[in-house]
């Protein structure tokens, strides 16, 4: 996809999923802040596209660039954002308790459906680090929800080892 | 996933199984393993439950309709003033086109912006000054609003509604003591009846009324702060063809617009942008909570 208009159309179509990711990444952040983040990220990406600093070849590459922009901006903007309140379900509190990059990796894989390579590209880390962070996020989330009376989970200790041989 | 030695599974295989990135053969092998190892099956199930819980919370967002200006954000040229600090207060800024534009269009747009920048600045200052005069003078010169001069955006309409009613001796039709009646009235006339509680932001509900909207009857709630400052929440069923307007912040009046649940909302009042944004977040969260099943 080299046509600028096609890329913009793809980004426009994908706006709902960008909003979902930004809201989840904020773990309790308000919709005004999350939508503002998406707006700023897409506007910044648009400027980079026009300057040809990024030249995605297809729709998927354009989406990944947008996820990169959202993740990168969120890492700074969400540092001062308010956390979840009493009305948020336990899983949101659990997500808020995770390290930002652990949370981003978990959401990219579990919610947005990216493979490990794409998640690594978006988060700016290696594939091995993606797996390590995914494993840690799931273990911490299981531990958090078990301790907070949230969703029943298998003990986090079961999954504490990296690349554990189970058979 | 790297292929493990035959007959062995690693935890990576279990994560890959949960994440759906295994090929059919690998998937079948993991399924056979899980059938024989209930402990690992429970572990996998707990991760799947996590994923389901996350999706249950965030999937409904896909059913919300993003603002047109948000959908075209990548095509928008950033304002020359610098970094965007809050999307809500910048949505639909003047000059933003709701359609996808080509590079030539954008370059032409930039040229036009350069030519008209000073003119727009003068007009903006004049508009804000006029609005402030109308609000704070209390009794301005009353001129009939013609079709050509009537405000078309929700922010402009909210500003007019605010200016009309906020300093009135009887700013609301139904006061907060008859909240149930107020909700029923708003539901019948406007279609939305959730009255956000902003008491944590120091804003006590005075009451509300039905007011003329841009394209349909609008609801207008008025809150009062301990210092006497009044904040209005305007809402009207949104029409896709009406783009979001740049929010106003000047001469002590700030307006924040957002859209959700098929309605346009504008919070307007004589507070700083920070305070208004916190209040808008609070109101939006309660509205979202009320509109979701």
Short mmCIF file of C-alpha atoms in Angstrom, two decimals:
data_model
loop_
_atom_site.label_atom_id
_atom_site.label_comp_id
_atom_site.label_asym_id
_atom_site.label_seq_id
_atom_site.Cartn_x
_atom_site.Cartn_y
_atom_site.Cartn_z
CA UNK A 1 0.00 0.00 0.00
CA UNK A 2 1.87 3.06 -1.15
CA UNK A 3 -1.14 5.25 -1.77
CA UNK A 4 -1.32 7.87 0.95
CA UNK A 5 -5.10 8.11 0.68
CA UNK A 6 -5.45 4.34 1.11
CA UNK A 7 -3.31 4.43 4.24
CA UNK A 8 -5.43 7.22 5.70
CA UNK A 9 -8.57 5.26 4.87
CA UNK A 10 -7.15 2.21 6.63
CA UNK A 11 -6.27 4.23 9.72
CA UNK A 12 -9.74 5.76 9.72
CA UNK A 13 -11.37 2.33 9.51
CA UNK A 14 -9.24 1.06 12.36
CA UNK A 15 -10.06 3.97 14.69
CA UNK A 16 -12.42 1.89 16.89
CA UNK A 17 -9.70 -0.67 17.67
CA UNK A 18 -7.19 2.09 18.36
CA UNK A 19 -9.64 3.58 20.85
CA UNK A 20 -10.09 0.19 22.50
CA UNK A 21 -6.35 -0.32 22.82
CA UNK A 22 -5.75 3.18 24.17
CA UNK A 23 -8.51 2.74 26.75
CA UNK A 24 -7.23 -0.68 27.83
CA UNK A 25 -3.63 0.52 27.93
CA UNK A 26 -4.71 3.32 30.25
CA UNK A 27 -6.31 0.76 32.62
CA UNK A 28 -8.97 3.01 34.05
CA UNK A 29 -8.09 6.21 32.25
CA UNK A 30 -11.07 8.26 31.08
CA UNK A 31 -12.40 8.18 27.56
CA UNK A 32 -11.59 11.84 26.94
CA UNK A 33 -7.93 11.29 27.78
CA UNK A 34 -7.77 8.01 25.81
CA UNK A 35 -9.42 9.49 22.74
CA UNK A 36 -7.16 12.50 23.01
CA UNK A 37 -4.18 10.18 23.03
CA UNK A 38 -5.40 8.38 19.89
CA UNK A 39 -6.03 11.72 18.23
CA UNK A 40 -2.55 12.98 19.01
CA UNK A 41 -0.90 9.69 18.02
CA UNK A 42 -2.70 9.51 14.68
CA UNK A 43 -2.08 13.16 13.94
CA UNK A 44 1.61 12.65 14.66
CA UNK A 45 1.68 9.56 12.48
CA UNK A 46 -0.05 11.50 9.71
CA UNK A 47 2.69 14.13 9.85
CA UNK A 48 5.37 11.44 9.65
CA UNK A 49 3.60 9.83 6.71
CA UNK A 50 3.47 13.13 4.87
CA UNK A 51 7.15 13.70 5.58
CA UNK A 52 7.81 10.13 4.37
CA UNK A 53 9.56 9.29 7.63
CA UNK A 54 7.45 6.12 7.64
CA UNK A 55 6.30 4.35 4.49
CA UNK A 56 4.09 1.38 5.35
CA UNK A 57 3.77 -1.11 2.51
CA UNK A 58 0.36 -2.48 3.37
CA UNK A 59 -2.64 -2.07 5.63
CA UNK A 60 -1.18 -4.21 8.40
CA UNK A 61 2.04 -2.21 8.40
CA UNK A 62 0.04 1.01 8.66
CA UNK A 63 -1.92 -0.35 11.60
CA UNK A 64 1.29 -1.43 13.32
CA UNK A 65 2.72 2.07 12.90
CA UNK A 66 -0.41 3.46 14.54
CA UNK A 67 -0.12 1.03 17.45
CA UNK A 68 3.53 2.03 17.84
CA UNK A 69 2.56 5.69 17.97
CA UNK A 70 -0.18 5.06 20.53
CA UNK A 71 2.05 2.89 22.71
CA UNK A 72 4.92 5.34 22.60
CA UNK A 73 2.74 8.33 23.42
CA UNK A 74 0.88 6.46 26.15
CA UNK A 75 4.14 5.58 27.89
CA UNK A 76 4.57 9.30 28.59
CA UNK A 77 1.01 10.61 28.80
CA UNK A 78 -0.38 7.90 31.04
CA UNK A 79 2.30 8.42 33.68
CA UNK A 80 0.17 11.18 35.16
CA UNK A 81 -3.23 9.71 34.32
CA UNK A 82 -5.56 8.70 37.09
CA UNK A 83 -5.93 5.00 37.83
CA UNK A 84 -9.07 2.90 37.97
CA UNK A 85 -11.85 3.79 40.39
CA UNK A 86 -14.23 1.67 42.45
CA UNK A 87 -16.61 1.23 39.51
CA UNK A 88 -13.98 -0.55 37.41
CA UNK A 89 -14.00 -4.36 37.39
CA UNK A 90 -11.17 -6.25 39.12
CA UNK A 91 -9.41 -7.10 35.88
CA UNK A 92 -8.88 -3.38 35.18
CA UNK A 93 -7.30 -2.92 38.60
CA UNK A 94 -5.10 -5.91 37.84
CA UNK A 95 -4.02 -4.40 34.54
CA UNK A 96 -3.27 -1.10 36.27
CA UNK A 97 -0.98 -2.92 38.68
CA UNK A 98 1.21 -4.20 35.84
CA UNK A 99 4.33 -2.54 34.53
CA UNK A 100 3.44 -0.43 31.47
CA UNK A 101 5.33 -2.56 28.95
CA UNK A 102 4.06 -5.81 30.47
CA UNK A 103 0.53 -4.44 30.15
CA UNK A 104 1.12 -3.30 26.57
CA UNK A 105 2.45 -6.70 25.53
CA UNK A 106 -0.40 -8.57 27.20
CA UNK A 107 -3.00 -6.34 25.54
CA UNK A 108 -1.36 -6.46 22.12
CA UNK A 109 -1.43 -10.24 22.21
CA UNK A 110 -4.57 -11.02 24.19
CA UNK A 111 -6.88 -8.18 23.20
CA UNK A 112 -5.58 -6.95 19.86
CA UNK A 113 -4.65 -10.38 18.53
CA UNK A 114 -1.11 -9.64 17.42
CA UNK A 115 1.50 -12.36 17.11
CA UNK A 116 4.68 -12.18 19.16
CA UNK A 117 6.74 -10.68 16.32
CA UNK A 118 4.29 -7.86 15.70
CA UNK A 119 3.94 -7.20 19.45
CA UNK A 120 7.75 -7.01 19.67
CA UNK A 121 7.83 -4.54 16.80
CA UNK A 122 5.15 -2.34 18.37
CA UNK A 123 6.61 -2.39 21.88
CA UNK A 124 10.15 -1.90 20.56
CA UNK A 125 11.54 -5.01 22.24
CA UNK A 126 12.78 -8.41 21.12
CA UNK A 127 10.53 -11.43 20.57
CA UNK A 128 12.18 -13.15 23.54
CA UNK A 129 11.43 -10.17 25.74
CA UNK A 130 7.83 -10.23 24.56
CA UNK A 131 7.46 -13.77 25.77
CA UNK A 132 9.13 -12.99 29.08
CA UNK A 133 6.89 -9.98 29.65
CA UNK A 134 3.79 -11.87 28.58
CA UNK A 135 4.59 -14.66 30.99
CA UNK A 136 5.24 -12.19 33.80
CA UNK A 137 2.08 -10.20 33.08
CA UNK A 138 -0.10 -13.31 33.16
CA UNK A 139 1.49 -14.54 36.35
CA UNK A 140 1.17 -11.19 38.11
CA UNK A 141 -2.38 -10.73 36.89
CA UNK A 142 -3.31 -14.19 38.13
CA UNK A 143 -1.68 -13.44 41.45
CA UNK A 144 -3.37 -10.06 41.71
CA UNK A 145 -6.85 -11.30 40.88
CA UNK A 146 -6.48 -14.29 43.20
CA UNK A 147 -5.46 -12.05 46.08
CA UNK A 148 -8.11 -9.43 45.39
CA UNK A 149 -11.01 -11.83 45.14
CA UNK A 150 -11.36 -11.32 41.41
CA UNK A 151 -11.54 -14.07 38.86
CA UNK A 152 -10.50 -17.43 40.31
CA UNK A 153 -7.04 -18.29 39.06
CA UNK A 154 -4.52 -21.06 39.25
CA UNK A 155 -1.66 -20.08 41.53
CA UNK A 156 0.80 -17.77 39.89
CA UNK A 157 3.62 -19.89 41.22
CA UNK A 158 2.71 -22.51 38.65
CA UNK A 159 3.86 -20.25 35.89
CA UNK A 160 6.76 -18.48 37.49
CA UNK A 161 9.55 -20.25 35.63
CA UNK A 162 10.61 -19.13 32.21
CA UNK A 163 10.24 -21.82 29.52
CA UNK A 164 9.36 -24.46 32.06
CA UNK A 165 9.33 -28.04 30.70
CA UNK A 166 5.97 -29.48 31.61
CA UNK A 167 6.33 -32.87 30.07
CA UNK B 1 6.84 -20.67 18.10
CA UNK B 2 10.06 -22.67 17.92
CA UNK B 3 9.45 -26.39 17.56
CA UNK B 4 10.26 -28.13 20.83
CA UNK B 5 11.86 -31.56 20.95
CA UNK B 6 9.44 -34.32 20.06
CA UNK B 7 7.45 -35.45 23.06
CA UNK B 8 8.16 -32.34 25.12
CA UNK B 9 6.16 -29.21 25.71
CA UNK B 10 7.40 -25.99 27.14
CA UNK B 11 5.44 -23.28 28.85
CA UNK B 12 5.93 -21.25 25.68
CA UNK B 13 3.75 -23.82 23.90
CA UNK B 14 0.99 -23.29 26.42
CA UNK B 15 1.10 -19.50 25.97
CA UNK B 16 1.16 -19.93 22.20
CA UNK B 17 -1.82 -22.26 22.49
CA UNK B 18 -3.77 -19.65 24.46
CA UNK B 19 -2.75 -16.94 21.99
CA UNK B 20 -3.86 -19.02 19.01
CA UNK B 21 -0.58 -18.90 17.14
CA UNK B 22 0.08 -22.64 16.84
CA UNK B 23 -0.31 -24.58 13.61
CA UNK B 24 -2.89 -27.41 13.62
CA UNK B 25 -0.35 -30.15 14.42
CA UNK B 26 1.17 -28.25 17.33
CA UNK B 27 -2.28 -27.36 18.58
CA UNK B 28 -3.41 -30.99 18.54
CA UNK B 29 -0.28 -32.01 20.43
CA UNK B 30 -0.95 -29.42 23.15
CA UNK B 31 -4.58 -30.50 23.37
CA UNK B 32 -3.50 -34.09 23.90
CA UNK B 33 -1.07 -32.96 26.58
CA UNK B 34 -3.73 -30.93 28.37
CA UNK B 35 -6.13 -33.86 28.32
CA UNK B 36 -3.56 -35.87 30.27
CA UNK B 37 -2.36 -33.09 32.59
CA UNK B 38 -5.24 -31.38 34.38
CA UNK B 39 -2.89 -29.03 36.26
CA UNK B 40 -1.61 -27.55 33.03
CA UNK B 41 -5.13 -27.55 31.64
CA UNK B 42 -6.20 -25.44 34.62
CA UNK B 43 -3.28 -23.08 34.05
CA UNK B 44 -4.24 -22.65 30.42
CA UNK B 45 -7.85 -22.15 31.38
CA UNK B 46 -6.87 -19.42 33.86
CA UNK B 47 -5.05 -17.51 31.11
CA UNK B 48 -8.00 -17.94 28.79
CA UNK B 49 -10.21 -16.60 31.55
CA UNK B 50 -7.96 -13.56 31.89
CA UNK B 51 -8.22 -12.91 28.17
CA UNK B 52 -11.99 -13.28 28.27
CA UNK B 53 -12.24 -10.87 31.21
CA UNK B 54 -10.14 -8.28 29.39
CA UNK B 55 -12.20 -8.62 26.22
CA UNK B 56 -15.46 -8.42 28.15
CA UNK B 57 -14.43 -5.05 29.54
CA UNK B 58 -13.03 -3.50 26.38
CA UNK B 59 -14.89 -5.08 23.45
CA UNK B 60 -17.97 -2.84 23.93
CA UNK B 61 -15.79 0.13 22.97
CA UNK B 62 -15.87 -1.16 19.39
CA UNK B 63 -19.60 -0.46 19.28
CA UNK B 64 -19.11 3.22 20.12
CA UNK B 65 -19.06 5.62 17.19
CA UNK B 66 -15.80 7.58 17.08
CA UNK B 67 -16.02 11.29 16.39
CA UNK B 68 -15.53 12.10 12.69
CA UNK B 69 -12.57 14.30 13.54
CA UNK B 70 -10.95 11.40 15.40
CA UNK B 71 -11.40 9.13 12.39
CA UNK B 72 -9.64 11.66 10.19
CA UNK B 73 -6.95 12.55 12.73
CA UNK B 74 -4.11 11.19 10.59
CA UNK B 75 -5.13 13.52 7.78
CA UNK B 76 -5.17 16.56 9.99
CA UNK B 77 -2.34 19.04 10.07
CA UNK B 78 -1.28 19.88 13.59
CA UNK B 79 -2.10 23.33 14.84
CA UNK B 80 0.87 25.67 14.57
CA UNK B 81 0.66 26.36 18.30
CA UNK B 82 2.43 23.10 19.14
CA UNK B 83 1.85 19.81 20.88
CA UNK B 84 -1.67 18.61 21.46
CA UNK B 85 -2.20 18.18 25.16
CA UNK B 86 -5.78 17.01 25.14
CA UNK B 87 -7.66 15.51 22.25
CA UNK B 88 -11.02 16.44 23.68
CA UNK B 89 -10.34 20.10 23.53
CA UNK B 90 -8.87 19.92 20.06
CA UNK B 91 -11.33 17.71 18.22
CA UNK B 92 -12.79 19.29 15.19
CA UNK B 93 -10.55 22.31 15.23
CA UNK B 94 -11.33 24.77 12.46
CA UNK B 95 -9.74 23.70 9.21
CA UNK B 96 -10.03 20.00 9.93
CA UNK B 97 -11.76 18.20 7.10
CA UNK B 98 -13.79 15.09 7.87
CA UNK B 99 -12.80 13.39 4.64
CA UNK B 100 -9.56 11.74 3.61
CA UNK B 101 -7.40 14.30 1.83
CA UNK B 102 -4.70 13.95 -0.73
CA UNK B 103 -1.24 15.44 -0.35
CA UNK B 104 -2.04 18.31 -2.73
CA UNK B 105 -5.08 19.17 -0.66
CA UNK B 106 -3.01 19.25 2.48
CA UNK B 107 -0.38 21.53 0.93
CA UNK B 108 -3.10 23.85 -0.30
CA UNK B 109 -4.64 23.77 3.15
CA UNK B 110 -1.33 24.78 4.71
CA UNK B 111 -1.04 27.72 2.33
CA UNK B 112 -4.55 28.83 3.12
CA UNK B 113 -3.85 28.52 6.82
CA UNK B 114 -0.79 30.74 6.48
CA UNK B 115 -2.78 33.39 4.61
CA UNK B 116 -5.76 33.40 6.92
CA UNK B 117 -4.02 32.75 10.24
CA UNK B 118 -3.99 36.39 11.30
CA UNK B 119 -7.60 36.91 10.17
CA UNK B 120 -8.75 33.86 12.14
CA UNK B 121 -6.88 35.03 15.22
CA UNK B 122 -8.65 38.39 15.14
CA UNK B 123 -12.03 36.76 14.57
CA UNK B 124 -11.44 34.25 17.39
CA UNK B 125 -10.55 36.96 19.88
CA UNK B 126 -13.62 38.93 18.83
CA UNK B 127 -15.89 35.88 19.16
CA UNK B 128 -14.62 34.96 22.62
CA UNK B 129 -14.85 38.59 23.76
CA UNK B 130 -18.42 38.81 22.48
CA UNK B 131 -19.39 35.58 24.23
CA UNK B 132 -17.79 36.73 27.49
CA UNK B 133 -19.51 40.10 27.27
CA UNK B 134 -22.83 38.42 26.66
CA UNK B 135 -22.35 36.08 29.61
CA UNK B 136 -20.95 38.41 32.19
CA UNK B 137 -22.76 41.62 31.27
CA UNK B 138 -25.97 39.70 31.95
CA UNK B 139 -28.15 41.91 29.79
CA UNK B 140 -26.73 42.28 26.35
CA UNK B 141 -28.44 43.81 23.43
CA UNK B 142 -31.04 41.25 22.37
CA UNK B 143 -30.99 40.70 18.68
CA UNK B 144 -33.11 38.08 16.95
CA UNK B 145 -31.14 35.08 15.78
CA UNK B 146 -31.59 34.54 12.10
CA UNK B 147 -31.06 31.26 10.28
CA UNK B 148 -27.86 32.62 8.81
CA UNK B 149 -26.41 33.65 12.16
CA UNK B 150 -27.63 30.74 14.29
CA UNK B 151 -24.81 28.66 15.76
CA UNK B 152 -24.52 25.32 13.98
CA UNK B 153 -22.14 23.34 16.19
CA UNK B 154 -22.90 21.86 19.57
CA UNK B 155 -20.26 23.94 21.36
CA UNK B 156 -21.68 27.13 19.89
CA UNK B 157 -25.22 26.06 20.80
CA UNK B 158 -24.10 25.12 24.31
CA UNK B 159 -22.45 28.53 24.65
CA UNK B 160 -25.65 30.26 23.63
CA UNK B 161 -27.73 28.11 25.98
CA UNK B 162 -25.29 28.78 28.81
CA UNK B 163 -25.33 32.51 28.16
CA UNK B 164 -29.12 32.53 27.99
CA UNK B 165 -29.92 30.65 31.15
CA UNK B 166 -26.98 30.57 33.54
CA UNK B 167 -27.39 34.08 34.94
CA UNK B 168 -31.18 33.99 34.82
CA UNK B 169 -33.17 34.27 38.02
CA UNK B 170 -34.80 30.97 37.07
CA UNK B 171 -32.02 29.11 35.29
CA UNK B 172 -33.73 25.71 35.45
CA UNK B 173 -37.24 24.46 34.81
CA UNK B 174 -37.04 21.59 37.28
CA UNK B 175 -34.73 21.79 40.25
CA UNK B 176 -32.58 19.04 41.73
CA UNK B 177 -35.10 18.21 44.45
CA UNK B 178 -37.34 16.75 41.73
CA UNK B 179 -34.63 14.68 40.10
CA UNK B 180 -36.92 11.83 39.10
CA UNK B 181 -39.29 14.21 37.36
CA UNK B 182 -36.37 15.93 35.64
CA UNK B 183 -35.02 12.59 34.39
CA UNK B 184 -38.42 11.55 33.05
CA UNK B 185 -38.81 14.85 31.24
CA UNK B 186 -35.36 14.67 29.67
CA UNK B 187 -35.94 11.06 28.67
CA UNK B 188 -39.19 11.93 26.94
CA UNK B 189 -37.98 15.07 25.17
CA UNK B 190 -34.28 14.54 24.62
CA UNK B 191 -33.89 10.78 24.80
CA UNK B 192 -31.15 10.82 27.43
CA UNK B 193 -31.80 11.13 31.11
CA UNK B 194 -28.69 10.20 33.10
CA UNK B 195 -27.82 13.12 35.37
CA UNK B 196 -24.12 12.90 36.27
CA UNK B 197 -23.19 13.49 39.89
CA UNK B 198 -20.32 16.00 40.00
CA UNK B 199 -20.43 16.63 43.72
CA UNK B 200 -16.92 15.21 44.10
CA UNK B 201 -15.76 18.04 41.84
CA UNK B 202 -17.52 20.54 44.10
CA UNK B 203 -20.40 20.99 41.68
CA UNK B 204 -23.88 20.75 43.14
CA UNK B 205 -26.71 20.08 40.73
CA UNK B 206 -29.19 22.95 40.62
CA UNK B 207 -31.49 21.33 38.10
CA UNK B 208 -32.11 21.17 34.39
CA UNK B 209 -34.27 22.08 31.48
CA UNK B 210 -35.02 21.32 27.85
CA UNK B 211 -33.54 23.83 25.45
CA UNK B 212 -33.48 24.32 21.69
CA UNK B 213 -30.72 22.22 20.16
CA UNK B 214 -28.94 22.33 16.83
CA UNK B 215 -31.12 19.68 15.22
CA UNK B 216 -33.31 18.40 18.06
CA UNK B 217 -34.36 19.31 21.58
CA UNK B 218 -31.40 19.43 23.91
CA UNK B 219 -31.00 18.87 27.63
CA UNK B 220 -29.20 21.42 29.79
CA UNK B 221 -28.16 20.71 33.37
CA UNK B 222 -26.72 23.41 35.59
CA UNK B 223 -24.33 22.80 38.45
CA UNK B 224 -23.13 25.35 40.99
CA UNK B 225 -19.84 25.57 42.83
CA UNK B 226 -19.44 26.88 46.39
CA UNK B 227 -18.03 30.13 44.97
CA UNK B 228 -21.21 30.65 42.98
CA UNK B 229 -19.70 29.75 39.61
CA UNK B 230 -22.10 27.81 37.44
CA UNK B 231 -21.25 25.03 35.02
CA UNK B 232 -23.63 23.73 32.36
CA UNK B 233 -23.84 20.29 30.80
CA UNK B 234 -25.48 20.47 27.39
CA UNK B 235 -26.47 17.30 25.54
CA UNK B 236 -28.29 16.55 22.32
CA UNK B 237 -28.70 13.51 20.10
CA UNK B 238 -25.73 13.83 17.76
CA UNK B 239 -26.03 14.10 14.02
CA UNK B 240 -23.12 12.68 12.05
CA UNK B 241 -23.12 15.56 9.60
CA UNK B 242 -22.43 18.05 12.34
CA UNK B 243 -18.72 17.93 13.01
CA UNK B 244 -17.27 18.52 16.42
CA UNK B 245 -16.18 22.05 17.12
CA UNK B 246 -13.03 23.30 18.70
CA UNK B 247 -13.71 23.88 22.33
CA UNK B 248 -13.64 27.40 23.64
CA UNK B 249 -11.31 28.51 26.37
CA UNK B 250 -11.01 32.19 26.87
CA UNK B 251 -12.24 35.09 28.98
CA UNK B 252 -12.83 32.66 31.82
CA UNK B 253 -15.17 30.34 29.91
CA UNK B 254 -14.13 26.83 28.94
CA UNK B 255 -16.13 24.29 26.95
CA UNK B 256 -15.26 20.63 26.41
CA UNK B 257 -17.14 18.58 23.85
CA UNK B 258 -17.29 14.79 23.55
CA UNK B 259 -19.61 12.26 22.04
CA UNK B 260 -20.80 8.96 23.30
CA UNK B 261 -23.91 6.80 23.24
CA UNK B 262 -25.16 8.65 20.11
CA UNK B 263 -25.21 11.96 21.97
CA UNK B 264 -23.06 15.06 21.85
CA UNK B 265 -22.14 16.46 25.24
CA UNK B 266 -20.64 19.86 26.05
CA UNK B 267 -19.51 20.86 29.52
CA UNK B 268 -19.21 24.63 29.73
CA UNK B 269 -18.34 26.91 32.58
CA UNK B 270 -16.07 29.59 34.03
CA UNK B 271 -13.37 27.20 35.28
CA UNK B 272 -9.85 26.36 34.18
CA UNK B 273 -9.32 23.76 31.47
CA UNK B 274 -7.83 21.33 34.02
CA UNK B 275 -10.82 21.50 36.35
CA UNK B 276 -13.26 21.30 33.48
CA UNK B 277 -11.47 18.30 32.02
CA UNK B 278 -11.59 16.43 35.33
CA UNK B 279 -15.31 17.19 35.58
CA UNK B 280 -15.86 16.15 31.96
CA UNK B 281 -14.05 12.87 32.59
CA UNK B 282 -16.23 12.24 35.61
CA UNK B 283 -19.42 13.01 33.72
CA UNK B 284 -18.36 10.95 30.71
CA UNK B 285 -17.52 7.95 32.90
CA UNK B 286 -20.94 8.03 34.52
CA UNK B 287 -22.67 8.45 31.18
CA UNK B 288 -20.77 5.52 29.70
CA UNK B 289 -21.62 3.45 32.75
CA UNK B 290 -25.28 4.32 32.34
CA UNK B 291 -25.38 3.60 28.62
CA UNK B 292 -23.76 0.17 28.85
CA UNK B 293 -25.89 -2.84 29.66
#
